[in-house]
CSV table of C-alpha atoms in Angstrom, one decimal:
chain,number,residue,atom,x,y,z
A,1,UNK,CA,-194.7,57.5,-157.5
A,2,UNK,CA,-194.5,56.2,-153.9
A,3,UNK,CA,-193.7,52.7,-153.4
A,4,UNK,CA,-194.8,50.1,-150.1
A,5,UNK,CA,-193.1,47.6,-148.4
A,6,UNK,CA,-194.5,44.2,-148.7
A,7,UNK,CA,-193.4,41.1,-146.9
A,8,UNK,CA,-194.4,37.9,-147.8
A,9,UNK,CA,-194.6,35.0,-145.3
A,10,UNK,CA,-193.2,32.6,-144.6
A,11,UNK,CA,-190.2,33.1,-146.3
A,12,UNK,CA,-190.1,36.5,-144.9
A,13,UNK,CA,-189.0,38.1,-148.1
A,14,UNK,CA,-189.3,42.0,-148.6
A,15,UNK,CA,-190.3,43.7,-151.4
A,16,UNK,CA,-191.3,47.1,-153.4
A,17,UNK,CA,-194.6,47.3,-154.3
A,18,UNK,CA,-196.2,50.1,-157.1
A,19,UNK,CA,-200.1,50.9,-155.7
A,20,UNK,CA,-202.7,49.4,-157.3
A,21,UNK,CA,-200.3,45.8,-158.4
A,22,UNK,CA,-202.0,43.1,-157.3
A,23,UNK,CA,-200.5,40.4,-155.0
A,24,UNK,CA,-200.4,37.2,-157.4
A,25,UNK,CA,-198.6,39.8,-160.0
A,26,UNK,CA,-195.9,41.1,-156.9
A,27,UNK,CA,-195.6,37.8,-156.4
A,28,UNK,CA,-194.8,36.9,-160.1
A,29,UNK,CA,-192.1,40.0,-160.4
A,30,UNK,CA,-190.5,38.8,-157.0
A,31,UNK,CA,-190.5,34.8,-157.7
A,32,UNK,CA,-192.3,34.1,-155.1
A,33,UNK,CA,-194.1,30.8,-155.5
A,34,UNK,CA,-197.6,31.3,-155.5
A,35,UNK,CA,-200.4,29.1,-157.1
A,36,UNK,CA,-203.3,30.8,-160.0
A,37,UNK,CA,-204.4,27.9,-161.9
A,38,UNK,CA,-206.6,30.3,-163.6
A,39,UNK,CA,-204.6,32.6,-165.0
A,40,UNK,CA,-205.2,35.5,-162.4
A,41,UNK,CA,-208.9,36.0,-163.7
A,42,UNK,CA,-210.8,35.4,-160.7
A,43,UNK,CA,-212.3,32.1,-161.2
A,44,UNK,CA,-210.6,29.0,-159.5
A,45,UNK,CA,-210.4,31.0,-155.9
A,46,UNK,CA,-207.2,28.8,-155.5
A,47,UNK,CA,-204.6,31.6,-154.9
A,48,UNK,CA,-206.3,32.3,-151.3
A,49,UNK,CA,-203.3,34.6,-148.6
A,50,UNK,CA,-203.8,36.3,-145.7
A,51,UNK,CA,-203.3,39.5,-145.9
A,52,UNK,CA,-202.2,40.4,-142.0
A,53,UNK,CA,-205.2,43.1,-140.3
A,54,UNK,CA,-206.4,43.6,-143.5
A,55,UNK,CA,-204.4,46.3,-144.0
A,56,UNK,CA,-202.7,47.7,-147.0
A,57,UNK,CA,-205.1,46.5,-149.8
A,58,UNK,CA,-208.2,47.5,-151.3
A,59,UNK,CA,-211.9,46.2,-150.1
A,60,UNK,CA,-212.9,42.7,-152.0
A,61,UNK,CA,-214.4,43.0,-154.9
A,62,UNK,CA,-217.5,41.0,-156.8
A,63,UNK,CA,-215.3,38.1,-157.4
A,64,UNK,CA,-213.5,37.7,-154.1
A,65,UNK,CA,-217.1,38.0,-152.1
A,66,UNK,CA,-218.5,35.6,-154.2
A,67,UNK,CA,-215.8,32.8,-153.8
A,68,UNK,CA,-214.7,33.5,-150.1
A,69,UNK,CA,-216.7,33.1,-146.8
A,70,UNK,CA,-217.6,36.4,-144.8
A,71,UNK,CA,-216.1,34.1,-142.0
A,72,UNK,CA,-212.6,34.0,-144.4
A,73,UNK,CA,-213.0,37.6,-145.3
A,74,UNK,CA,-213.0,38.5,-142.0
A,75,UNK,CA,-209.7,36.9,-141.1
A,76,UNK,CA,-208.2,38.6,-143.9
A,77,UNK,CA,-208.3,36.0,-146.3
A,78,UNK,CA,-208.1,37.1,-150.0
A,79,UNK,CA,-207.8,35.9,-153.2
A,80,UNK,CA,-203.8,37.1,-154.4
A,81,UNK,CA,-205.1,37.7,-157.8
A,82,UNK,CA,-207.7,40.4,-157.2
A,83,UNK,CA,-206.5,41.8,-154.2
A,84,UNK,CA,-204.7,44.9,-155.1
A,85,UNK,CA,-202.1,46.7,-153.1
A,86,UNK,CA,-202.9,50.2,-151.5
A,87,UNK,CA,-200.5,50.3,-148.4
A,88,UNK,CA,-197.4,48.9,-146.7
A,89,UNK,CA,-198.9,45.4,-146.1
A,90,UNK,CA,-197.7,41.4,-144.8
A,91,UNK,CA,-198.6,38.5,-146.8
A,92,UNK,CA,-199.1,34.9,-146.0
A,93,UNK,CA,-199.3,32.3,-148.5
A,94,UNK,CA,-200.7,29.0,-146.9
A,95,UNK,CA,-198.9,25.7,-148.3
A,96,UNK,CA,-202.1,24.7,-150.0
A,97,UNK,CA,-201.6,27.9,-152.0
A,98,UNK,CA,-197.9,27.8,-152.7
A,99,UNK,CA,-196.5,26.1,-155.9
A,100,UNK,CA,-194.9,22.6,-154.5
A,101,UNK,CA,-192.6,20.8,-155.8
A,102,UNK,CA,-194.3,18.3,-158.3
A,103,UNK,CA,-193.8,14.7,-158.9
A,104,UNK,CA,-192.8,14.3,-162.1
A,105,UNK,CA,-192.7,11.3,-164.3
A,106,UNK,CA,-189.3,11.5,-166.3
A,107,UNK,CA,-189.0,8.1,-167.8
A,108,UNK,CA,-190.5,6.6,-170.9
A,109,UNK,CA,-191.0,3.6,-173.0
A,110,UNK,CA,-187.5,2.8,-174.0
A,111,UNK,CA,-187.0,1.5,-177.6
A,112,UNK,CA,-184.7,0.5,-179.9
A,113,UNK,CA,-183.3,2.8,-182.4
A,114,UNK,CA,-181.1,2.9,-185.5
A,115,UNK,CA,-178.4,5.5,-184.3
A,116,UNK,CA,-178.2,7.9,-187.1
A,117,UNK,CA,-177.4,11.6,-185.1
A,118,UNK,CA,-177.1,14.9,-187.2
A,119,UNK,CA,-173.8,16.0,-186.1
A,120,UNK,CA,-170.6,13.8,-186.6
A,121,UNK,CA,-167.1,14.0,-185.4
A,122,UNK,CA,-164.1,13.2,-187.5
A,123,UNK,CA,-160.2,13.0,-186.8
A,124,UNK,CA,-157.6,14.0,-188.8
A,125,UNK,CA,-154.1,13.6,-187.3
A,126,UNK,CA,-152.8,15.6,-190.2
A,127,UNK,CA,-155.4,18.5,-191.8
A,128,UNK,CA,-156.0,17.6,-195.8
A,129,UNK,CA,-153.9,20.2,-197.6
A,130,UNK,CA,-156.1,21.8,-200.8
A,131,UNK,CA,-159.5,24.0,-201.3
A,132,UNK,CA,-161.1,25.5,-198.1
A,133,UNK,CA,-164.2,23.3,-199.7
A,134,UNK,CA,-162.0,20.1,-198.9
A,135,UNK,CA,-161.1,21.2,-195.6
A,136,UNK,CA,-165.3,22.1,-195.3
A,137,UNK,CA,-166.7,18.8,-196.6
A,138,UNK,CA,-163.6,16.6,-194.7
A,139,UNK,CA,-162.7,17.5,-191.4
A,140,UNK,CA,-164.4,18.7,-187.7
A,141,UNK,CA,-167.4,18.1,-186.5
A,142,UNK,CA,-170.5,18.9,-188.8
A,143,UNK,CA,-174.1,18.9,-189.0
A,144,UNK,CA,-175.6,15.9,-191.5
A,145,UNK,CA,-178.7,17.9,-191.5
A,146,UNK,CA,-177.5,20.6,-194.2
A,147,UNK,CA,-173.5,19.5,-194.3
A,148,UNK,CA,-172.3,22.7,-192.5
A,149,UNK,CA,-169.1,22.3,-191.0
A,150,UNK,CA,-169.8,23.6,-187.4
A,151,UNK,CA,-166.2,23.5,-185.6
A,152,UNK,CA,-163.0,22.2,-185.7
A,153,UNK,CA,-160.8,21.0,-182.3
A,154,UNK,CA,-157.7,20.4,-181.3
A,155,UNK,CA,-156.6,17.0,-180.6
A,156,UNK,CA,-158.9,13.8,-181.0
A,157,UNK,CA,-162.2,14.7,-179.4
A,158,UNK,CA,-164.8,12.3,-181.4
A,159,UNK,CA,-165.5,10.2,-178.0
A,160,UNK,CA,-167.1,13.5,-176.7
A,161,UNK,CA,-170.4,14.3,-178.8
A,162,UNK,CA,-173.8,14.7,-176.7
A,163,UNK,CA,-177.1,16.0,-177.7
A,164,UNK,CA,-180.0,17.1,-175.7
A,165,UNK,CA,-183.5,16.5,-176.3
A,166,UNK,CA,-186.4,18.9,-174.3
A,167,UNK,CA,-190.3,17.9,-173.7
A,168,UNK,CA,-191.8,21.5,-173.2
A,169,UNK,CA,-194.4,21.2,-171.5
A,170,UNK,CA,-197.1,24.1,-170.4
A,171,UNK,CA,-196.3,22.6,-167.0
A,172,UNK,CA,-193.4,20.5,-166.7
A,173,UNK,CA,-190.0,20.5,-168.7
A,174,UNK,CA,-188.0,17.4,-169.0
A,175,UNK,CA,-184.6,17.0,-170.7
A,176,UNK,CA,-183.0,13.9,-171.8
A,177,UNK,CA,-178.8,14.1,-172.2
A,178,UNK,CA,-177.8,11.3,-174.8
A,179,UNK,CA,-174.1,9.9,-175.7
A,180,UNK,CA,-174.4,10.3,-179.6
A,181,UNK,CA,-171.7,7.8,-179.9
A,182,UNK,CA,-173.5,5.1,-178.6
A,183,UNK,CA,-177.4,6.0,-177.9
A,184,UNK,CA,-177.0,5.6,-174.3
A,185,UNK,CA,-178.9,8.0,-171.9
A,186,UNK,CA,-176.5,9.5,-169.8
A,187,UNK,CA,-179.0,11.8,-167.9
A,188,UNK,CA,-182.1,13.0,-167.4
A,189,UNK,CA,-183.4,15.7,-165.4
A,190,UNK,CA,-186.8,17.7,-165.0
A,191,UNK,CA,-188.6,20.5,-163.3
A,192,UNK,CA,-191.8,22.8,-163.2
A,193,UNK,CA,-192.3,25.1,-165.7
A,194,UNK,CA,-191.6,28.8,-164.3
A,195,UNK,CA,-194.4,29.9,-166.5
A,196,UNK,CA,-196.7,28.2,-164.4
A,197,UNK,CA,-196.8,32.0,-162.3
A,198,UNK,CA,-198.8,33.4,-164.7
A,199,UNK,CA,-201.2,30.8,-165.3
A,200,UNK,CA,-201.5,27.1,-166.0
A,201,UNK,CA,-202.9,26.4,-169.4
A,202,UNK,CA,-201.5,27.9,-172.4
A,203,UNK,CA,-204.4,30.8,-172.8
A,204,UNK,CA,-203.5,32.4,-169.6
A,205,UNK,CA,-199.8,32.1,-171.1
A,206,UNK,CA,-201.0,34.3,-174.2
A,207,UNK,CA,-203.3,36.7,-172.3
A,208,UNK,CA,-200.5,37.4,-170.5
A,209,UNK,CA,-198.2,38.0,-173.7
A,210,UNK,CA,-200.8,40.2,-175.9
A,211,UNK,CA,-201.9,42.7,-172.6
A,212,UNK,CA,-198.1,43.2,-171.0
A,213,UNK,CA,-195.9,45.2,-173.2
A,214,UNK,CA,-192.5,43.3,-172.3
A,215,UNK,CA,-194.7,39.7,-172.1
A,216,UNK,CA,-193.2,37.4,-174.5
A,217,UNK,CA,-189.8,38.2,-173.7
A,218,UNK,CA,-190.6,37.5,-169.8
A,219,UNK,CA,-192.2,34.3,-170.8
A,220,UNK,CA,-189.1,33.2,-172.8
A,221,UNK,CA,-186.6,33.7,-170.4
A,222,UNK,CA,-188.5,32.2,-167.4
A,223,UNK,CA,-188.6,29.1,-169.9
A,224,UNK,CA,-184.5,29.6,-171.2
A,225,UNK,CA,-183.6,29.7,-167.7
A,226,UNK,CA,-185.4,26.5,-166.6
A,227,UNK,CA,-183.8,24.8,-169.7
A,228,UNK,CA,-180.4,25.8,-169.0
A,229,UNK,CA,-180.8,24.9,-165.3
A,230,UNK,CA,-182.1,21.4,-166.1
A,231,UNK,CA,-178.7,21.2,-169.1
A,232,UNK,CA,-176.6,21.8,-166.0
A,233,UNK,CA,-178.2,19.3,-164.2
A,234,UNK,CA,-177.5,16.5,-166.7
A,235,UNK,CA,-174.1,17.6,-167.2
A,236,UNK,CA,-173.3,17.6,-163.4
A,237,UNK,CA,-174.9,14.4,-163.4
A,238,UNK,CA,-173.0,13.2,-166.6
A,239,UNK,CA,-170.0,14.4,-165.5
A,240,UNK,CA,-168.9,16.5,-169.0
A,241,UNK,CA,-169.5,20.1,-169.4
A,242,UNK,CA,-172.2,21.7,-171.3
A,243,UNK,CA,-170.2,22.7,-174.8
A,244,UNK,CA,-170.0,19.0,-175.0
A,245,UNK,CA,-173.3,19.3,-176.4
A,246,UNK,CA,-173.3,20.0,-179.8
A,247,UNK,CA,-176.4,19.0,-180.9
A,248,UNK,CA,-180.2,20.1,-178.6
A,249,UNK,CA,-183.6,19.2,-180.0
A,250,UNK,CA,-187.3,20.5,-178.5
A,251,UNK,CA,-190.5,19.7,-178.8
A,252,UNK,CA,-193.8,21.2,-177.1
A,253,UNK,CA,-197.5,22.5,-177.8
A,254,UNK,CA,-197.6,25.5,-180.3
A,255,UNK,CA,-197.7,27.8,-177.6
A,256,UNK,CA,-194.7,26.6,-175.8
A,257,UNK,CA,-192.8,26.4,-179.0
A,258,UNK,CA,-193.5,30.2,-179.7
A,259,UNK,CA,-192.5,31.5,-176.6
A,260,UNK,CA,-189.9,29.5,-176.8
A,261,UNK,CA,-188.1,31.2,-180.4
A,262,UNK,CA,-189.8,34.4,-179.0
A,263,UNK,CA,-191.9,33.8,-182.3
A,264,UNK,CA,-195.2,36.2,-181.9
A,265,UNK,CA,-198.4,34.2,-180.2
A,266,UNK,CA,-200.6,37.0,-180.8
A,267,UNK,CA,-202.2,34.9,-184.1
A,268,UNK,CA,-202.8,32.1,-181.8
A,269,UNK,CA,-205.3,33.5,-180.0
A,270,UNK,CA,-208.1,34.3,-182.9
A,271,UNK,CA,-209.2,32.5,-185.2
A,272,UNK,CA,-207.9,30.8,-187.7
A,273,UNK,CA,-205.1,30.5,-185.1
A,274,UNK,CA,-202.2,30.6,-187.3
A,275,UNK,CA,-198.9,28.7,-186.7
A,276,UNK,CA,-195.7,31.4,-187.3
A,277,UNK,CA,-193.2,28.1,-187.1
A,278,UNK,CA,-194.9,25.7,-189.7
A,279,UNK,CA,-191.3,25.2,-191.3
A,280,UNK,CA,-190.0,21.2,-191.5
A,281,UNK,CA,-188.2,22.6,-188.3
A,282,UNK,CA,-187.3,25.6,-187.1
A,283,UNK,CA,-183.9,26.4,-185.6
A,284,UNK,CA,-181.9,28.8,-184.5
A,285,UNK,CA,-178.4,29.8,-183.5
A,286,UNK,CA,-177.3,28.7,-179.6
A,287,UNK,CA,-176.1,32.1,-178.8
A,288,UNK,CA,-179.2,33.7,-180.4
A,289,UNK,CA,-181.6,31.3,-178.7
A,290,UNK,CA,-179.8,32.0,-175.8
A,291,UNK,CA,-179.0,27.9,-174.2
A,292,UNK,CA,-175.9,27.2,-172.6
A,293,UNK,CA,-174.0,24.3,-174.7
A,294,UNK,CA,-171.6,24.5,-177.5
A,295,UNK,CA,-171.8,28.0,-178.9
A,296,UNK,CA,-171.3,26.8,-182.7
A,297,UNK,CA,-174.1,24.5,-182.6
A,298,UNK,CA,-177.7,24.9,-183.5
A,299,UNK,CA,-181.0,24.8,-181.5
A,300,UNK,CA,-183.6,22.8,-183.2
A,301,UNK,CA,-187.1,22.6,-182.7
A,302,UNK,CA,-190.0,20.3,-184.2
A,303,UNK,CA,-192.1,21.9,-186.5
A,304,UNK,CA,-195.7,22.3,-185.5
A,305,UNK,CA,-198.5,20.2,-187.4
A,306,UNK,CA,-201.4,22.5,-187.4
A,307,UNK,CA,-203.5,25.2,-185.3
A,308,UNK,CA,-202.8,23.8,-181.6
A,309,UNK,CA,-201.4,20.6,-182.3
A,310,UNK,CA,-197.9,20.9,-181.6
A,311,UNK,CA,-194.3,18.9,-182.3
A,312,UNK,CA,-194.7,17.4,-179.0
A,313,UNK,CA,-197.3,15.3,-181.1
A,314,UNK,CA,-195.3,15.0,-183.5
A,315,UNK,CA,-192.7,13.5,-180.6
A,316,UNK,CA,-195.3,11.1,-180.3
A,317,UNK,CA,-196.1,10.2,-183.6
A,318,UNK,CA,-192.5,9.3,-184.2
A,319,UNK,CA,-192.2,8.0,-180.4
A,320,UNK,CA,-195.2,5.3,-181.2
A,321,UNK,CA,-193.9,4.9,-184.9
A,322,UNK,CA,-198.0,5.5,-185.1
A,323,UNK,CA,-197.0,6.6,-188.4
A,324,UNK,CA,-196.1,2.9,-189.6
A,325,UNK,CA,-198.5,0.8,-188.7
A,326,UNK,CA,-200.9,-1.1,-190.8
A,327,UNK,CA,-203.5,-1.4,-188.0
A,328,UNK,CA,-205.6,2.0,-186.9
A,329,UNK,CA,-204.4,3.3,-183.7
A,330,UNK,CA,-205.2,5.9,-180.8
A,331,UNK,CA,-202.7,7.9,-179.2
A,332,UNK,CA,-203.6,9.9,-176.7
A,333,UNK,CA,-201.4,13.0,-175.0
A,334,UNK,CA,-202.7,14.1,-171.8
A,335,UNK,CA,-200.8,16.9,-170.6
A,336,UNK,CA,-201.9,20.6,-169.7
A,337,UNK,CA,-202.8,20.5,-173.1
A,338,UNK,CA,-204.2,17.4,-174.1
A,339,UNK,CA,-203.8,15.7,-178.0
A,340,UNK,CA,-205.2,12.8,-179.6
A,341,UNK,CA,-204.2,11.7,-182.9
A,342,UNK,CA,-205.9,8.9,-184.7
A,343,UNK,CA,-204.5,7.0,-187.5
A,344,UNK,CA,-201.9,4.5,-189.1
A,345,UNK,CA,-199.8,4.6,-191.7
A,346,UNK,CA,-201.9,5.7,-194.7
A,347,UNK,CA,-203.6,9.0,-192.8
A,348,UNK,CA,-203.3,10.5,-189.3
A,349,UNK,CA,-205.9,12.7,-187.5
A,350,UNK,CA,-205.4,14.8,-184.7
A,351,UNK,CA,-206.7,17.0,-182.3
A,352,UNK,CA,-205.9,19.1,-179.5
A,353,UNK,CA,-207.9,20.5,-176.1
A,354,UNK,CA,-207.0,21.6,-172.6
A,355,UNK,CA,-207.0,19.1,-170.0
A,356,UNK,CA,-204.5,19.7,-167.2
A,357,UNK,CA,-206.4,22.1,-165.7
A,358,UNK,CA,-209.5,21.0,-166.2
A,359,UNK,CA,-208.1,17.9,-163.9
A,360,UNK,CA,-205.8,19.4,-161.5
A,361,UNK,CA,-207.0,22.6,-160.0
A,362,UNK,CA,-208.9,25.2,-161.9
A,363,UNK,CA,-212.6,23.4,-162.5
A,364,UNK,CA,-212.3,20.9,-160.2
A,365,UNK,CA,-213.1,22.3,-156.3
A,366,UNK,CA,-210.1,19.5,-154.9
A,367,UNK,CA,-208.4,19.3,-157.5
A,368,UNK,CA,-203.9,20.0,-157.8
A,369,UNK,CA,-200.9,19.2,-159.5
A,370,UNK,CA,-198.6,15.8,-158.6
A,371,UNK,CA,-196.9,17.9,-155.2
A,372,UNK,CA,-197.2,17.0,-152.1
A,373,UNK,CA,-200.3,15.2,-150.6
A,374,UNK,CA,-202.0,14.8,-153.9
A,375,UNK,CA,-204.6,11.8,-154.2
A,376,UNK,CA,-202.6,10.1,-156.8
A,377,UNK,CA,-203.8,6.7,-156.7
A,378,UNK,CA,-206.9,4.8,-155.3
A,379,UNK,CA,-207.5,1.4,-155.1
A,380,UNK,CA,-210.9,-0.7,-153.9
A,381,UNK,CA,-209.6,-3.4,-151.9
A,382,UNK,CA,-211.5,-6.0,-149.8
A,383,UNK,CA,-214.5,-3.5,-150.1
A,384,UNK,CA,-212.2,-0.9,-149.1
A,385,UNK,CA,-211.1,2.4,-150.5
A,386,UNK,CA,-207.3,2.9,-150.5
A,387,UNK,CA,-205.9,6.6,-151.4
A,388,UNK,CA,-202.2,7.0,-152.1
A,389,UNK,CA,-200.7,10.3,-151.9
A,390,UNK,CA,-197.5,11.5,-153.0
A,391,UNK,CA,-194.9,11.1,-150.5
A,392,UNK,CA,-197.8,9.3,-148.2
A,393,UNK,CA,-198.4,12.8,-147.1
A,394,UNK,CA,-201.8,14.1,-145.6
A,395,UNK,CA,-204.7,13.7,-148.4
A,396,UNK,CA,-204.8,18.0,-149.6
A,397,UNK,CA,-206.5,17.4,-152.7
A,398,UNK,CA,-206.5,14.9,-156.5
A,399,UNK,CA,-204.1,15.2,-159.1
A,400,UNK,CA,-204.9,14.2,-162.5
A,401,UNK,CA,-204.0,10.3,-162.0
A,402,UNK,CA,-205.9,10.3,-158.8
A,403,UNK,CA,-209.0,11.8,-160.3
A,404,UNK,CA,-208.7,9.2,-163.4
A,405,UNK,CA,-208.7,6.1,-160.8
A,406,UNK,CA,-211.4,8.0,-159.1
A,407,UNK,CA,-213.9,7.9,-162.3
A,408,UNK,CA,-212.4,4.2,-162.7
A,409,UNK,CA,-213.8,2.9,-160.1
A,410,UNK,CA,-217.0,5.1,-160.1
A,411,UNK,CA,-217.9,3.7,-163.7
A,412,UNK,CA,-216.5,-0.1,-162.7
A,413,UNK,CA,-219.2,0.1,-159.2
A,414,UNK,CA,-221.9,1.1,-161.7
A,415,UNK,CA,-222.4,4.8,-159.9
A,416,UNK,CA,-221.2,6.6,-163.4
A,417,UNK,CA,-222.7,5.3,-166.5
A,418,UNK,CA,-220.6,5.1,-169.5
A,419,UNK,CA,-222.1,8.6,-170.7
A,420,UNK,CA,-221.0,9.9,-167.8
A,421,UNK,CA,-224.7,10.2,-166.6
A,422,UNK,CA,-224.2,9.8,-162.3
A,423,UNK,CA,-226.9,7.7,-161.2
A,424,UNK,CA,-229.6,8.6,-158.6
A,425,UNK,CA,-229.2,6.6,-155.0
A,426,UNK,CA,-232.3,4.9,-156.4
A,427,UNK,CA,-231.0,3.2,-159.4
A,428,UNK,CA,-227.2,2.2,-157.8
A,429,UNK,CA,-226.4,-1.6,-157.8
A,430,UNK,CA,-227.6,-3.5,-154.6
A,431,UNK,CA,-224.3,-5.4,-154.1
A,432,UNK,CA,-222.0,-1.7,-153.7
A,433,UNK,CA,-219.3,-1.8,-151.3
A,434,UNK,CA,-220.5,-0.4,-148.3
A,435,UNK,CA,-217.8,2.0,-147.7
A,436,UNK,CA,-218.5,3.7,-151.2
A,437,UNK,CA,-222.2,4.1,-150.1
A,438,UNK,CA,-221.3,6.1,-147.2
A,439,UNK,CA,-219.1,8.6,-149.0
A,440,UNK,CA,-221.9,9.1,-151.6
A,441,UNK,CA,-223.7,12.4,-150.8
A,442,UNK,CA,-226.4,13.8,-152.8
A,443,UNK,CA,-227.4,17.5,-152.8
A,444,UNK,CA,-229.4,19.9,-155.0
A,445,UNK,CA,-228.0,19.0,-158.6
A,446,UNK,CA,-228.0,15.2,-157.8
């Protein structure tokens, strides 16, 4: 079958393209960073190119026409997830389009624990003569969790013993490196998910696995390789080498912790949406699970509670110690997927709903993630609305913090009721900042 030659601008990168692919898939194949908050079905009209003279792609379809501008359409603007390619064809991806690097919060509330890791480290300067079950249960470095003797070094190597432990998140992964020997964080390092290409909440993530034939094995290395990048990262950072981490734990929504063991997500998309890694906690082999650290240790991951709450709630749970506490408590998660669990220590109650997306791009018209020139914070100050963008950039658009402070300040002025009822010009307070009245607008619906 013939192939065309694509070019996509502004990187200037050349590729092959089959007829009848569309541009936000090429661009997927060929890791070109392009933005489909949707999922690539045609609803958030946020993966807008230009597609130079028009040429080289079919007419618009139903979808495109209705979310672009004849004016748009006639400068050969498209939308990258319908457009499909018929012809040799340049491609420009505007910056408001083009996944930016995101702002990501990589920190947390730091506690004190008791320091109690699964795998231990002991010396011998002389090996214990008798049964190989003496030599199992006394010497080298083994794993507390079911007493398996893991490896056994040369020399005296007990004041090198890391572990690793992951967030997975639909959209951002963050990894924390940890001295086992004395609690201390020696790194941390983060980054977007690569998943994010084919969609930004989890259902676009299992579309994508259940209609492509090769899906969940795409999906799991876009998110092995991000891991391993971040482990080298931390390590660099650190200053030890990655097989001086023998112990790596992970946590994330149900999905993520699926196409993360490769597990099938094909039951999570009907009901009764069953779990395939309900297990106290699932692990595998390093080499098997294929992460870069210590090749005789074990990769671990929380088990998941139920339906779509996940062990990062479980993370949180223990994280809060929510599961202690005499008093009745709220946690809440928001994330791309968003969890609440409700409790103390005699029951907990949880539940789980999307929520990144709903915030930062694919049902709300200015909505983004944390990158560049997102509204993140906004202020009222002397009467006066004060927007903070990340890296004091241009104002492009709210991420999920920005929109939060937005509603803040809308309920706080009395323009939102508590119901989330927005009031008629006619019923707002006489006493509102001025500068709030002149951004109100009404129209049609209100």
């Amino acid at each position: 079958m013939k192939k065309f030659k694509v070019v996509f601008q502004p990187e200037g990168k050349k590729v092959s393209a089959l007829p009848g692919i569309t541009i936000a898939a090429l661009a997927a194949e060929n890791g070109v960073r392009l933005e489909v908050p949707c999922g690539a079905v045609g609803k958030c009209g946020k993966c807008r190119v230009e597609v130079s003279k028009g040429e080289g792609v079919v007419p618009p379809d139903a979808e495109e026409t209705a979310l672009l501008s004849k004016e748009e359409l006639a400068k050969g603007i498209r939308l990258a997830c319908r457009t499909k390619i018929s012809g040799d064809a340049v491609i420009s991806i505007p910056r408001t389009s083009r996944l930016q690097t995101q702002k990501i919060l990589d920190i947390g509330i730091q506690t004190e624990v008791k320091l109690a890791p699964a795998v231990k480290k002991i010396f011998f300067k002389e090996l214990p003569k008798g049964s190989s079950n003496e030599l199992l249960n006394n010497t080298g470095v083994y794993s507390t969790v079911d007493n398996e003797l893991l490896t056994v070094e040369k020399g005296d190597t007990t004041s090198i013993l890391y572990g690793m432990a992951f967030d997975v998140g639909t959209t951002t992964v963050v990894g924390t490196l940890v001295d086992l020997k004395t609690g201390i964080v020696a790194a941390t390092a983060a980054d977007m998910n690569p998943q994010v290409v084919y969609g930004d909440d989890v259902i676009s993530r299992l579309n994508f696995c259940i209609e492509n034939k090769n899906g969940l094995a795409e999906l799991n290395k876009k998110v092995v390789d991000v891991i391993n990048k971040l482990i080298r990262e931390a390590c660099e950072e650190a200053g030890i080498m990655p097989e001086s981490i023998y112990d790596i734990i992970l946590c994330g929504n149900t999905t993520m912790e699926h196409l993360l063991l490769k597990a099938d997500p094909k039951p999570l998309a009907t009901y009764p949406f069953v779990s395939m890694l309900n297990q106290s906690m699932n692990k595998k082999r390093v080499p098997e699970a294929g992460i870069n650290i210590n090749q005789k240790s074990y990769v671990r991951v929380f088990p998941v509670i139920g339906g779509w709450v996940g062990g990062d709630t479980l993370g949180v749970i223990l994280a809060t110690n929510l599961y202690k506490t005499a008093h009745m408590k709220l946690a809440i998660d928001i994330g791309t997927n968003g969890e609440v669990v409700l409790g103390n220590k005699d029951r907990l109650v949880a539940a789980s709903c999307a929520a990144g997306p709903a915030f930062e791009g694919a049902h709300i018209r200015s909505g983004m993630r944390a990158s560049k020139g997102a509204i993140e914070k906004i202020d009222l100050i002397d009467d006066k609305i004060i927007c903070q963008t990340i890296e004091n950039a241009s104002p492009v658009g709210f991420c999920g913090s920005g929109l939060i402070d937005a509603m803040a300040l809308l309920v706080e002025n009395g323009i939102v009721e508590d119901t989330g009822r927005i009031k008629d010009k006619s019923e707002l307070p006489a006493n509102l900042p001025a500068e709030i009245k002149e951004k109100l607008i009404e129209h049609e619906n209100g």
